Amino acid sequence: MSALLQVKGLKKRFGGNEAVSNVNFEVNAGECVVLAGDNGAGKSTVIKMISGVYTPTEGEVYFDGNLLTGQSPEGVRNAGIETIYQDLSLADNLDPGLNLYLGREKTKSVMGFTFLDRAQMRKDAAEVMKGLGIVVPDPSAPVRDLSGGQRQAIAIARAIHWKAKLVIMDEPTAALGVPEQREVMALIHRLKEQGVGIILISHNLPDIFAAADRIIVLARGVVGGERRPAETNDEEIVRLMMGATA
Amino acid sequence: MSKTQKTGTSLLRSLLNAWSWLFLVLILGFFEIYAQLEAGNTFLFRAYNLQSIAVASSQILLLALGLTLVIVAGHIDLSIGFTTGLSAVVMALVIRAAGPDAGLLAVILAMLVGVGAAIVVGLVNGWLVAKLDVPSFIGTLGTYGVARGAALIVAGGATVSIRSDEARAFGNGDLLGVPIPVVVAIVLAVGCHYLLTYTKFGVHTYALGANRASVERAGVDVNKLLIKLFVISAVTAGIGGLVYTGRFSAGAANAGEPILLYAVAAVFIGGASLTGGQGTIIGTVIGAIIIAVIQFGLVFTGLPPYWQFVAVGLVIIVAVLVDQSKSKLTGGRV
């Protein structure tokens, strides 16, 4: 069986600068691959080449066996890859239902007029959240009233609801307290159970070891090494991030 | 946070959200008691008073309705002060050009041309803010000046008086006892409320005010949304100009200028926030009524009219203080 996502020989040049070169890796369904690396190692560049924001200078990305490279960000999302940004892209003043459906809202028709179907959207949101093990106390309250972990869950619920097969998460625990970081880790495990592939960007060692099935370390734009968590330790990962050769 | 503390906070927040209703009841009560004690009279229960307040509120509302949408989206539209004047003058000029016996059709045409002039201002505002990334405060301050100049130029610097029974009926007639300007304001208020509360357009407007990235990444065309918002704002203000020309049988370039401050105030008193993402049409309606009651009530008490400015200014400051304590209660996460 071929992998869900195949990244082959990606290279990105900005002017005379080679930001990333010769990056190869795969992500399988239900697997969490951590893309680790220091700031400026090229993690974001790689991610943006997958999500369609950048066009690679060289190399291709295959998703579900189809060539993905050359698609717009919209096309990539429609293919089933959802990116969850650090700021979560939530509208804090809206309830979870509207956030779940933002841009694709459900409506109903009453006497020829179209109305938002808020109740149905709330119900759907509560259901998806429940599947993630999270009960929102008041589904009509704006999401700014929720905890950091619950807000993360809405962003993840959005990916699940729209049937994403691969979720890219950019430093999801960066702005969270310890209990909420645990919540996010639990969410990642639930996503994996549902067969979703995950690329997690992180430079936080505890997160890396808690979430990863495989760790790919980027250093100065190239893959410095690929390890399974059981085969390695903190020290080695740090050494690889600092640019030591494998 | 403990549970009791949390309920206490949410109770306080609901109170703050409802403060404009409480405030309205308070000032109505105040003027009623004043009327009873000082004049042995009633303030509230006289048709004339209520009608005057309703007409004054509707004047404010016509500028404030579209503005509410723009403010919810996190922007502002200062140009409406002279968009109103421009469409008032344009309507008057078309009626005058049509001659004294022009009739209903000419008046309707004049109204359409007047609103058309307003739409041009709205399109320019939207284009400046959406495509050229000009901050709306500065951009619409610019078009405020341009619309003012344009209105004065086409009017030849004077008030354009007209003779038209149809236009006068539009501004002074009534429908089942309700003055037509009030009917127009109610219809537009219902329309704007529907847009903001029950449509995708409204949700995107709230989301834009809270976090532009949220709507952008959801695939919404933010530029188009912004242009629509500024056009709606210009259209309601322009309709305000039509009502003005009807009421006074004359179009004046400065028809909307004295109301601009009141319109902005009504939106903020109604619960909107300068940072965007908050505000409702119902709130704005209450805000406009509060200002109209203060205006009319102070005249009623016999105070010099200048006190109105002071009173409305103070209410604006209170509204901003309430908004700030609301954001403090949400932990600054607004």
Coordinates of C-alpha atoms in Angstrom, one line a residue:
Chain A
M1 CA 0.0 0.0 0.0
S2 CA 1.4 3.4 -0.9
A3 CA 1.6 6.1 1.6
L4 CA -1.1 8.8 2.1
L5 CA 1.3 11.6 1.4
Q6 CA 4.6 11.3 -0.5
V7 CA 7.0 14.2 -0.5
K8 CA 9.7 13.7 -3.2
G9 CA 12.8 15.7 -3.6
L10 CA 11.3 19.1 -2.6
K11 CA 13.5 22.1 -3.2
K12 CA 12.6 25.8 -2.7
R13 CA 14.9 28.6 -3.8
F14 CA 14.1 32.3 -2.9
G15 CA 16.3 34.4 -5.1
G16 CA 19.8 33.1 -4.6
N17 CA 18.9 31.5 -1.3
E18 CA 18.2 27.8 -1.1
A19 CA 15.7 27.6 1.8
V20 CA 15.0 23.9 1.5
S21 CA 16.5 21.1 -0.7
N22 CA 16.1 17.4 -1.2
V23 CA 13.4 16.9 1.3
N24 CA 11.8 13.4 1.1
F25 CA 9.3 11.8 3.5
E26 CA 6.0 9.9 3.7
V27 CA 3.0 10.1 5.9
N28 CA 0.7 7.1 6.3
A29 CA -3.0 7.2 7.2
G30 CA -3.4 7.2 11.0
E31 CA 0.2 8.2 11.5
C32 CA 1.6 11.3 13.2
V33 CA 4.8 12.5 11.6
V34 CA 6.6 15.3 13.5
L35 CA 8.5 17.8 11.5
A36 CA 11.1 19.0 14.1
G37 CA 13.7 21.7 13.7
D38 CA 14.9 25.0 15.0
N39 CA 13.6 28.3 13.8
G40 CA 14.6 28.9 10.2
A41 CA 15.3 25.2 9.6
G42 CA 12.7 25.2 6.7
K43 CA 9.7 23.6 8.4
S44 CA 7.2 26.3 7.3
T45 CA 8.6 26.3 3.8
V46 CA 8.1 22.6 3.5
I47 CA 4.5 22.9 4.9
K48 CA 3.7 25.7 2.5
M49 CA 4.8 23.7 -0.4
I50 CA 2.4 20.9 0.7
S51 CA -0.5 23.2 1.4
G52 CA -0.2 25.0 -2.0
V53 CA 1.0 28.4 -0.7
Y54 CA 4.4 28.0 -2.4
T55 CA 5.3 26.2 -5.6
P56 CA 8.4 24.1 -5.2
T57 CA 11.4 25.0 -7.3
E58 CA 12.0 21.2 -7.7
G59 CA 10.2 18.1 -6.6
E60 CA 6.6 16.9 -6.2
V61 CA 4.1 16.1 -3.6
Y62 CA 1.7 13.1 -4.1
F63 CA -1.5 12.7 -2.1
D64 CA -3.6 9.5 -2.3
G65 CA -1.5 8.6 -5.3
N66 CA -2.3 11.8 -7.2
L67 CA 0.0 14.7 -8.0
L68 CA -0.8 17.5 -5.6
T69 CA 2.0 20.0 -6.7
G70 CA 0.7 22.9 -8.7
Q71 CA -2.7 23.0 -6.9
S72 CA -4.0 26.2 -5.3
P73 CA -4.4 26.2 -1.5
E74 CA -8.1 25.9 -2.1
G75 CA -7.5 22.8 -4.3
V76 CA -5.3 21.3 -1.7
R77 CA -7.9 21.7 0.9
N78 CA -10.6 20.2 -1.3
A79 CA -8.3 17.3 -1.9
G80 CA -8.5 16.6 1.9
I81 CA -5.6 18.4 3.5
E82 CA -6.5 20.8 6.2
T83 CA -3.9 23.2 7.8
I84 CA -4.5 24.3 11.4
Y85 CA -2.5 27.5 12.0
Q86 CA -1.1 28.5 15.3
D87 CA -3.7 31.2 15.7
L88 CA -6.4 28.6 14.9
S89 CA -8.2 31.0 12.4
L90 CA -11.3 31.1 14.7
A91 CA -13.8 34.0 14.9
D92 CA -13.8 34.5 18.7
N93 CA -17.2 36.2 18.7
L94 CA -19.1 33.3 17.0
D95 CA -20.3 30.1 18.5
P96 CA -18.6 26.7 17.8
G97 CA -21.2 25.8 15.2
L98 CA -20.6 28.9 13.1
N99 CA -16.9 28.5 13.4
L100 CA -17.2 24.9 12.2
Y101 CA -19.2 26.0 9.1
L102 CA -17.5 29.3 8.5
G103 CA -17.6 29.9 4.7
R104 CA -19.9 27.0 4.1
E105 CA -22.8 27.8 6.4
K106 CA -25.9 25.7 6.5
T107 CA -29.2 27.5 5.7
K108 CA -32.9 26.8 5.7
S109 CA -35.7 28.4 3.8
V110 CA -38.7 29.9 5.7
M111 CA -41.4 31.4 3.5
G112 CA -39.1 32.1 0.7
F113 CA -36.4 33.7 2.9
T114 CA -33.1 32.1 3.6
F115 CA -32.1 31.9 7.2
L116 CA -28.9 30.5 8.8
D117 CA -29.6 27.2 10.4
R118 CA -27.8 28.0 13.7
A119 CA -29.5 25.2 15.7
Q120 CA -28.4 22.5 13.2
M121 CA -24.8 23.9 13.0
R122 CA -24.6 24.0 16.8
K123 CA -25.8 20.4 17.0
D124 CA -23.3 19.2 14.4
A125 CA -20.5 21.0 16.2
A126 CA -21.4 19.5 19.5
E127 CA -21.5 16.1 17.9
V128 CA -18.1 16.3 16.3
M129 CA -16.6 17.7 19.5
K130 CA -18.2 14.9 21.4
G131 CA -16.4 12.5 19.1
L132 CA -13.2 14.2 20.2
G133 CA -14.1 13.7 23.8
I134 CA -15.0 17.3 24.5
V135 CA -18.3 18.5 25.8
V136 CA -18.9 22.2 25.3
P137 CA -21.0 23.5 28.3
D138 CA -22.9 26.2 26.3
P139 CA -23.0 25.5 22.6
S140 CA -24.4 29.0 21.9
A141 CA -21.6 30.9 23.7
P142 CA -18.9 32.5 21.6
V143 CA -15.7 30.5 21.4
R144 CA -13.7 33.2 23.2
D145 CA -15.4 31.7 26.4
L146 CA -13.7 28.3 25.8
S147 CA -10.4 27.1 27.0
G148 CA -7.4 26.9 24.8
G149 CA -7.7 23.2 24.5
Q150 CA -11.4 23.4 23.6
R151 CA -10.6 26.1 21.0
Q152 CA -8.0 23.8 19.5
A153 CA -10.7 21.1 19.4
I154 CA -12.9 23.3 17.3
A155 CA -10.1 23.8 14.8
I156 CA -9.6 20.1 14.7
A157 CA -13.3 19.4 14.5
R158 CA -13.4 21.6 11.4
A159 CA -10.8 19.3 9.8
I160 CA -12.7 16.2 10.8
H161 CA -16.1 17.5 9.8
W162 CA -14.9 18.4 6.3
K163 CA -13.4 14.9 6.0
A164 CA -9.7 15.9 6.0
K165 CA -7.5 12.8 5.5
L166 CA -4.4 14.7 6.4
V167 CA -4.1 17.5 9.0
I168 CA -1.1 19.8 9.3
M169 CA -0.7 21.3 12.7
D170 CA 1.6 24.2 13.2
E171 CA 3.0 24.4 16.8
P172 CA -0.5 23.6 18.3
T173 CA 0.7 23.7 21.9
A174 CA 2.9 26.8 21.7
A175 CA 0.4 29.2 23.4
L176 CA -1.2 26.8 25.9
G177 CA -0.8 25.9 29.5
V178 CA 0.2 22.4 30.6
P179 CA -3.3 20.8 31.1
E180 CA -4.3 22.2 27.7
Q181 CA -1.2 20.8 26.1
R182 CA -2.3 17.4 27.4
E183 CA -5.8 18.0 25.9
V184 CA -4.3 18.7 22.5
M185 CA -2.1 15.6 22.7
A186 CA -5.3 13.5 23.4
L187 CA -6.9 15.1 20.4
I188 CA -4.1 14.1 18.2
H189 CA -4.4 10.5 19.4
R190 CA -8.2 10.6 18.6
L191 CA -7.5 11.9 15.1
K192 CA -5.0 9.1 14.5
E193 CA -7.6 6.6 15.7
Q194 CA -10.0 7.9 13.0
G195 CA -7.3 7.1 10.4
V196 CA -6.3 10.7 9.8
G197 CA -2.6 11.4 8.9
I198 CA -1.0 14.2 10.8
I199 CA 2.0 16.4 10.2
L200 CA 2.9 18.1 13.5
I201 CA 5.4 21.0 13.4
S202 CA 7.2 21.4 16.7
H203 CA 10.4 22.2 18.4
N204 CA 9.2 21.2 21.8
L205 CA 10.8 17.9 22.8
P206 CA 8.1 16.6 25.2
D207 CA 5.4 17.2 22.5
I208 CA 7.6 15.6 19.9
F209 CA 8.0 12.4 21.9
A210 CA 4.4 12.4 23.1
A211 CA 2.8 12.6 19.6
A212 CA 5.2 11.2 17.1
D213 CA 5.2 7.9 15.3
R214 CA 8.2 9.1 13.3
I215 CA 10.3 12.2 13.8
I216 CA 11.8 14.0 10.8
V217 CA 14.4 16.5 11.8
L218 CA 15.1 19.4 9.5
A219 CA 18.3 21.4 9.9
R220 CA 19.3 24.2 7.6
G221 CA 16.9 23.2 4.9
V222 CA 17.7 19.5 4.6
V223 CA 16.5 16.4 6.4
G224 CA 19.1 15.8 9.1
G225 CA 17.6 12.5 10.2
E226 CA 14.5 10.4 10.5
R227 CA 13.9 8.4 13.8
R228 CA 11.3 6.5 15.6
P229 CA 10.8 7.8 19.1
A230 CA 11.7 4.4 20.6
E231 CA 15.0 4.4 18.8
T232 CA 16.2 7.8 19.9
N233 CA 16.3 10.2 22.8
D234 CA 16.1 13.9 23.6
E235 CA 19.8 14.4 23.2
E236 CA 20.1 12.9 19.7
I237 CA 17.1 14.9 18.4
V238 CA 18.6 18.2 19.8
R239 CA 21.9 17.3 18.2
L240 CA 20.2 16.7 14.9
M241 CA 18.2 19.9 15.2
M242 CA 21.5 21.8 15.8
G243 CA 22.7 20.4 12.4
A244 CA 24.9 17.5 13.3
T245 CA 24.9 15.0 10.5
A246 CA 23.4 11.6 11.0
Chain B
M1 CA -12.1 30.6 38.2
S2 CA -14.6 29.3 40.7
K3 CA -18.1 28.5 39.7
T4 CA -19.8 31.3 41.7
Q5 CA -17.3 33.8 40.5
K6 CA -18.1 32.7 36.9
T7 CA -21.9 33.1 37.4
G8 CA -21.3 36.5 39.0
T9 CA -19.2 37.6 36.0
S10 CA -21.7 36.4 33.5
L11 CA -24.5 38.2 35.4
L12 CA -22.5 41.4 35.3
R13 CA -21.8 40.9 31.7
S14 CA -25.5 40.4 30.8
L15 CA -26.2 43.6 32.8
L16 CA -23.6 45.5 30.8
N17 CA -25.0 44.1 27.6
A18 CA -28.5 45.3 28.6
W19 CA -27.3 48.7 29.9
S20 CA -28.7 50.6 27.0
W21 CA -32.2 49.3 27.6
L22 CA -31.9 50.2 31.3
F23 CA -30.6 53.6 30.4
L24 CA -33.5 54.2 28.0
V25 CA -36.0 53.3 30.7
L26 CA -34.2 55.5 33.2
I27 CA -34.2 58.6 31.0
L28 CA -37.9 58.1 30.0
G29 CA -38.7 57.7 33.7
F30 CA -36.7 60.9 34.5
F31 CA -38.5 63.0 31.9
E32 CA -41.9 61.6 32.9
I33 CA -41.3 62.4 36.6
Y34 CA -40.1 65.8 35.6
A35 CA -43.2 66.5 33.5
Q36 CA -45.5 65.3 36.3
L37 CA -43.8 67.3 39.0
E38 CA -42.9 70.5 37.1
A39 CA -45.8 70.9 34.7
G40 CA -48.4 68.5 36.1
N41 CA -48.2 67.0 32.6
T42 CA -47.2 63.8 30.9
F43 CA -44.1 63.3 28.8
L44 CA -44.6 59.7 27.6
F45 CA -48.3 59.5 27.0
R46 CA -48.7 62.2 24.4
A47 CA -48.9 61.2 20.7
Y48 CA -47.1 64.4 19.7
N49 CA -44.1 63.7 21.8
L50 CA -43.9 60.1 20.8
Q51 CA -44.2 61.1 17.1
S52 CA -41.5 63.7 17.4
I53 CA -39.1 61.2 19.1
A54 CA -39.9 58.6 16.5
V55 CA -39.1 61.0 13.6
A56 CA -35.9 62.2 15.2
S57 CA -34.8 58.6 15.9
S58 CA -35.5 57.6 12.3
Q59 CA -33.4 60.4 11.0
I60 CA -30.5 59.2 13.1
L61 CA -31.2 55.6 12.3
L62 CA -31.0 56.1 8.5
L63 CA -27.4 57.0 8.9
A64 CA -26.7 54.5 11.7
L65 CA -28.1 51.3 10.2
G66 CA -25.6 50.8 7.4
L67 CA -22.9 52.2 9.7
T68 CA -23.6 49.4 12.2
L69 CA -22.7 46.8 9.6
V70 CA -19.4 48.6 8.8
I71 CA -18.5 49.0 12.5
V72 CA -19.3 45.3 13.2
A73 CA -16.8 44.5 10.4
G74 CA -14.2 46.5 12.3
H75 CA -14.3 49.6 10.1
I76 CA -15.9 53.0 10.2
D77 CA -17.7 55.2 7.6
L78 CA -17.4 58.9 8.3
S79 CA -18.4 59.9 4.7
I80 CA -22.1 59.2 5.5
G81 CA -22.5 62.7 6.9
F82 CA -22.2 64.1 3.4
T83 CA -23.4 61.1 1.5
T84 CA -26.8 62.1 2.9
G85 CA -26.3 65.7 1.8
L86 CA -25.2 64.6 -1.7
S87 CA -28.2 62.4 -2.3
A88 CA -30.5 65.1 -0.8
V89 CA -29.2 67.7 -3.2
V90 CA -29.1 65.3 -6.2
M91 CA -32.8 64.3 -5.6
A92 CA -33.8 68.0 -5.3
L93 CA -32.0 68.9 -8.5
V94 CA -33.6 66.2 -10.6
I95 CA -37.0 67.2 -9.3
R96 CA -36.3 70.8 -10.2
A97 CA -35.1 69.9 -13.6
A98 CA -38.3 67.9 -14.2
G99 CA -40.3 71.0 -13.8
P100 CA -43.1 72.0 -11.4
D101 CA -45.7 69.5 -12.7
A102 CA -43.3 66.6 -12.8
G103 CA -45.4 64.2 -10.8
L104 CA -44.8 60.9 -9.0
L105 CA -42.6 59.3 -11.7
A106 CA -40.1 62.2 -11.7
V107 CA -39.9 62.0 -7.9
I108 CA -39.2 58.3 -8.0
L109 CA -36.6 58.8 -10.7
A110 CA -35.1 61.6 -8.6
M111 CA -34.9 59.2 -5.7
L112 CA -33.2 56.6 -7.7
V113 CA -30.6 59.1 -9.0
G114 CA -30.1 60.3 -5.5
V115 CA -29.4 56.8 -4.2
G116 CA -27.2 56.2 -7.2
A117 CA -25.0 59.1 -6.2
A118 CA -24.7 57.6 -2.7
I119 CA -23.8 54.2 -4.2
V120 CA -20.9 55.9 -6.1
V121 CA -19.5 57.2 -2.7
G122 CA -19.9 53.7 -1.2
L123 CA -18.1 52.0 -4.1
V124 CA -15.2 54.5 -3.8
N125 CA -15.0 53.8 0.0
G126 CA -15.1 50.1 -0.5
W127 CA -12.5 50.3 -3.3
L128 CA -10.2 52.4 -1.1
V129 CA -10.5 50.2 1.9
A130 CA -10.6 46.8 0.2
K131 CA -8.3 47.2 -2.8
L132 CA -5.9 49.9 -1.7
D133 CA -5.8 49.0 2.0
V134 CA -6.5 52.6 3.1
P135 CA -7.5 52.6 6.8
S136 CA -11.3 53.2 6.7
F137 CA -11.0 56.1 9.2
I138 CA -8.8 58.1 6.8
G139 CA -10.3 56.9 3.6
T140 CA -13.9 57.8 4.5
L141 CA -12.7 61.1 6.0
G142 CA -11.4 61.8 2.5
T143 CA -14.6 60.9 0.8
Y144 CA -16.4 62.9 3.5
G145 CA -14.6 65.9 2.2
V146 CA -15.1 64.9 -1.5
A147 CA -18.9 64.3 -1.0
R148 CA -19.3 67.6 0.8
G149 CA -17.6 69.4 -2.0
A150 CA -19.5 67.6 -4.7
A151 CA -22.8 68.3 -3.0
L152 CA -22.0 72.0 -2.6
I153 CA -20.8 72.2 -6.2
V154 CA -23.8 70.6 -7.8
A155 CA -26.1 72.7 -5.5
G156 CA -24.2 75.8 -6.5
G157 CA -23.4 76.4 -2.8
A158 CA -27.1 77.0 -1.9
T159 CA -30.1 75.0 -0.7
V160 CA -32.0 73.6 -3.6
S161 CA -35.7 74.1 -2.8
I162 CA -38.4 72.3 -4.7
R163 CA -42.1 72.3 -5.2
S164 CA -43.5 68.8 -5.3
D165 CA -46.5 67.5 -3.5
E166 CA -45.3 63.9 -4.0
A167 CA -41.9 64.7 -2.5
R168 CA -43.5 66.5 0.4
A169 CA -45.9 63.6 1.0
F170 CA -42.9 61.2 1.1
G171 CA -41.3 63.3 3.9
N172 CA -44.4 64.4 5.8
G173 CA -47.2 61.9 5.1
D174 CA -48.1 58.9 7.1
L175 CA -49.1 55.3 6.7
L176 CA -51.8 54.2 9.1
G177 CA -50.8 57.1 11.4
V178 CA -47.1 56.3 11.3
P179 CA -45.0 59.0 9.7
I180 CA -43.4 57.8 6.4
P181 CA -39.8 58.6 7.5
V182 CA -40.4 56.3 10.5
V183 CA -41.9 53.6 8.2
V184 CA -38.8 53.9 5.9
A185 CA -36.5 53.5 8.9
I186 CA -38.4 50.5 10.3
V187 CA -38.3 48.7 6.9
L188 CA -34.6 49.4 6.5
A189 CA -33.9 48.3 10.1
V190 CA -35.7 45.0 9.6
G191 CA -33.7 44.5 6.4
C192 CA -30.4 45.2 8.0
H193 CA -31.3 43.1 11.0
Y194 CA -32.1 40.2 8.7
L195 CA -28.8 40.7 6.8
L196 CA -26.7 40.8 9.9
T197 CA -28.3 38.1 12.0
Y198 CA -29.8 35.5 9.6
T199 CA -27.5 35.4 6.5
K200 CA -24.0 34.2 5.6
F201 CA -23.2 37.7 4.8
G202 CA -23.9 38.7 8.4
V203 CA -21.8 35.9 9.8
H204 CA -18.9 36.8 7.6
T205 CA -19.2 40.4 8.7
Y206 CA -19.0 39.5 12.4
A207 CA -16.1 37.1 11.7
L208 CA -14.3 39.8 9.7
G209 CA -14.6 42.1 12.6
A210 CA -13.2 39.5 15.0
N211 CA -10.4 38.0 12.9
R212 CA -9.8 38.7 9.3
A213 CA -7.8 35.5 8.8
S214 CA -10.7 33.4 9.9
V215 CA -12.9 34.5 7.0
E216 CA -10.0 34.7 4.5
R217 CA -8.9 31.1 5.2
A218 CA -12.5 30.0 5.1
G219 CA -12.4 31.0 1.4
V220 CA -14.6 34.1 1.7
D221 CA -13.8 37.0 -0.7
V222 CA -13.1 39.7 1.9
N223 CA -12.6 42.5 -0.7
K224 CA -16.1 41.9 -2.1
L225 CA -17.5 41.7 1.4
L226 CA -16.0 45.1 2.3
I227 CA -17.2 46.8 -0.9
K228 CA -20.8 45.5 -0.2
L229 CA -20.6 46.8 3.4
F230 CA -19.6 50.3 2.4
V231 CA -22.2 50.4 -0.4
I232 CA -25.0 49.4 2.1
S233 CA -23.8 52.1 4.5
A234 CA -23.9 54.7 1.7
V235 CA -27.4 53.5 0.6
T236 CA -29.0 53.8 4.0
A237 CA -27.4 57.2 4.4
G238 CA -28.5 58.2 0.9
I239 CA -32.1 57.2 1.7
G240 CA -31.7 59.5 4.8
G241 CA -31.0 62.3 2.2
L242 CA -34.2 61.5 0.3
V243 CA -36.2 61.7 3.4
Y244 CA -34.6 65.0 4.2
T245 CA -35.5 66.5 0.8
G246 CA -39.0 65.2 1.3
R247 CA -39.4 66.6 4.8
F248 CA -38.1 70.1 4.0
S249 CA -39.0 70.4 0.3
A250 CA -35.3 71.2 -0.2
G251 CA -32.0 69.5 -0.6
A252 CA -29.1 70.8 1.4
A253 CA -25.4 69.7 1.2
N254 CA -25.2 69.7 5.0
A255 CA -28.4 67.6 5.5
G256 CA -26.6 64.8 7.3
E257 CA -23.6 66.6 8.8
P258 CA -25.2 67.4 12.2
I259 CA -26.5 63.8 12.5
L260 CA -23.1 62.1 11.8
L261 CA -22.0 62.3 15.5
Y262 CA -25.4 61.1 16.7
A263 CA -25.3 58.1 14.3
V264 CA -21.9 57.1 15.4
A265 CA -23.0 57.5 19.0
A266 CA -26.1 55.4 18.4
V267 CA -24.1 52.5 17.1
F268 CA -21.7 52.5 20.1
I269 CA -24.4 53.1 22.7
G270 CA -26.1 50.0 21.1
G271 CA -23.2 47.8 22.1
A272 CA -20.8 47.9 19.1
S273 CA -17.1 48.1 19.8
L274 CA -14.4 50.2 18.0
T275 CA -12.4 47.0 17.6
G276 CA -15.2 45.3 15.6
G277 CA -16.9 42.0 15.9
Q278 CA -19.7 43.3 18.1
G279 CA -22.9 45.2 17.7
T280 CA -26.5 44.6 16.7
I281 CA -29.2 46.5 14.7
I282 CA -31.6 46.2 17.7
G283 CA -28.9 47.8 19.9
T284 CA -28.4 50.6 17.3
V285 CA -32.2 51.2 17.3
I286 CA -32.2 51.6 21.1
G287 CA -29.1 53.9 20.8
A288 CA -30.9 56.1 18.3
I289 CA -34.0 56.3 20.4
I290 CA -31.9 57.2 23.5
I291 CA -30.4 60.1 21.6
A292 CA -33.7 61.3 20.3
V293 CA -35.2 61.1 23.8
I294 CA -32.4 63.2 25.2
Q295 CA -32.7 65.7 22.4
F296 CA -36.4 66.1 22.7
G297 CA -36.5 65.8 26.4
L298 CA -34.0 68.5 27.0
V299 CA -36.0 70.8 24.8
F300 CA -39.1 69.8 26.7
T301 CA -37.5 70.8 30.0
G302 CA -36.8 74.2 28.6
L303 CA -33.0 74.0 28.8
P304 CA -31.1 75.9 26.1
P305 CA -30.7 73.5 23.1
Y306 CA -26.9 73.5 23.4
W307 CA -27.2 71.2 26.4
Q308 CA -28.1 68.4 23.9
F309 CA -24.6 68.3 22.6
V310 CA -23.2 68.1 26.1
A311 CA -25.6 65.3 27.1
V312 CA -25.1 63.2 24.0
G313 CA -21.3 63.6 24.4
L314 CA -21.5 62.3 27.9
V315 CA -23.6 59.3 26.9
I316 CA -21.0 58.5 24.2
I317 CA -18.3 58.4 26.9
V318 CA -20.4 56.2 29.1
A319 CA -20.9 53.8 26.2
V320 CA -17.2 53.5 25.6
L321 CA -16.6 52.9 29.3
V322 CA -19.2 50.2 29.3
D323 CA -17.5 48.6 26.3
Q324 CA -14.2 48.7 28.0
S325 CA -15.4 47.0 31.2
K326 CA -17.0 44.3 29.0
S327 CA -13.7 43.5 27.4
K328 CA -12.0 43.5 30.8
L329 CA -14.6 40.9 31.9
T330 CA -13.8 38.7 29.0
G331 CA -10.1 38.7 30.0
G332 CA -9.2 41.0 27.2
R333 CA -9.8 38.2 24.7
V334 CA -12.1 40.2 22.5

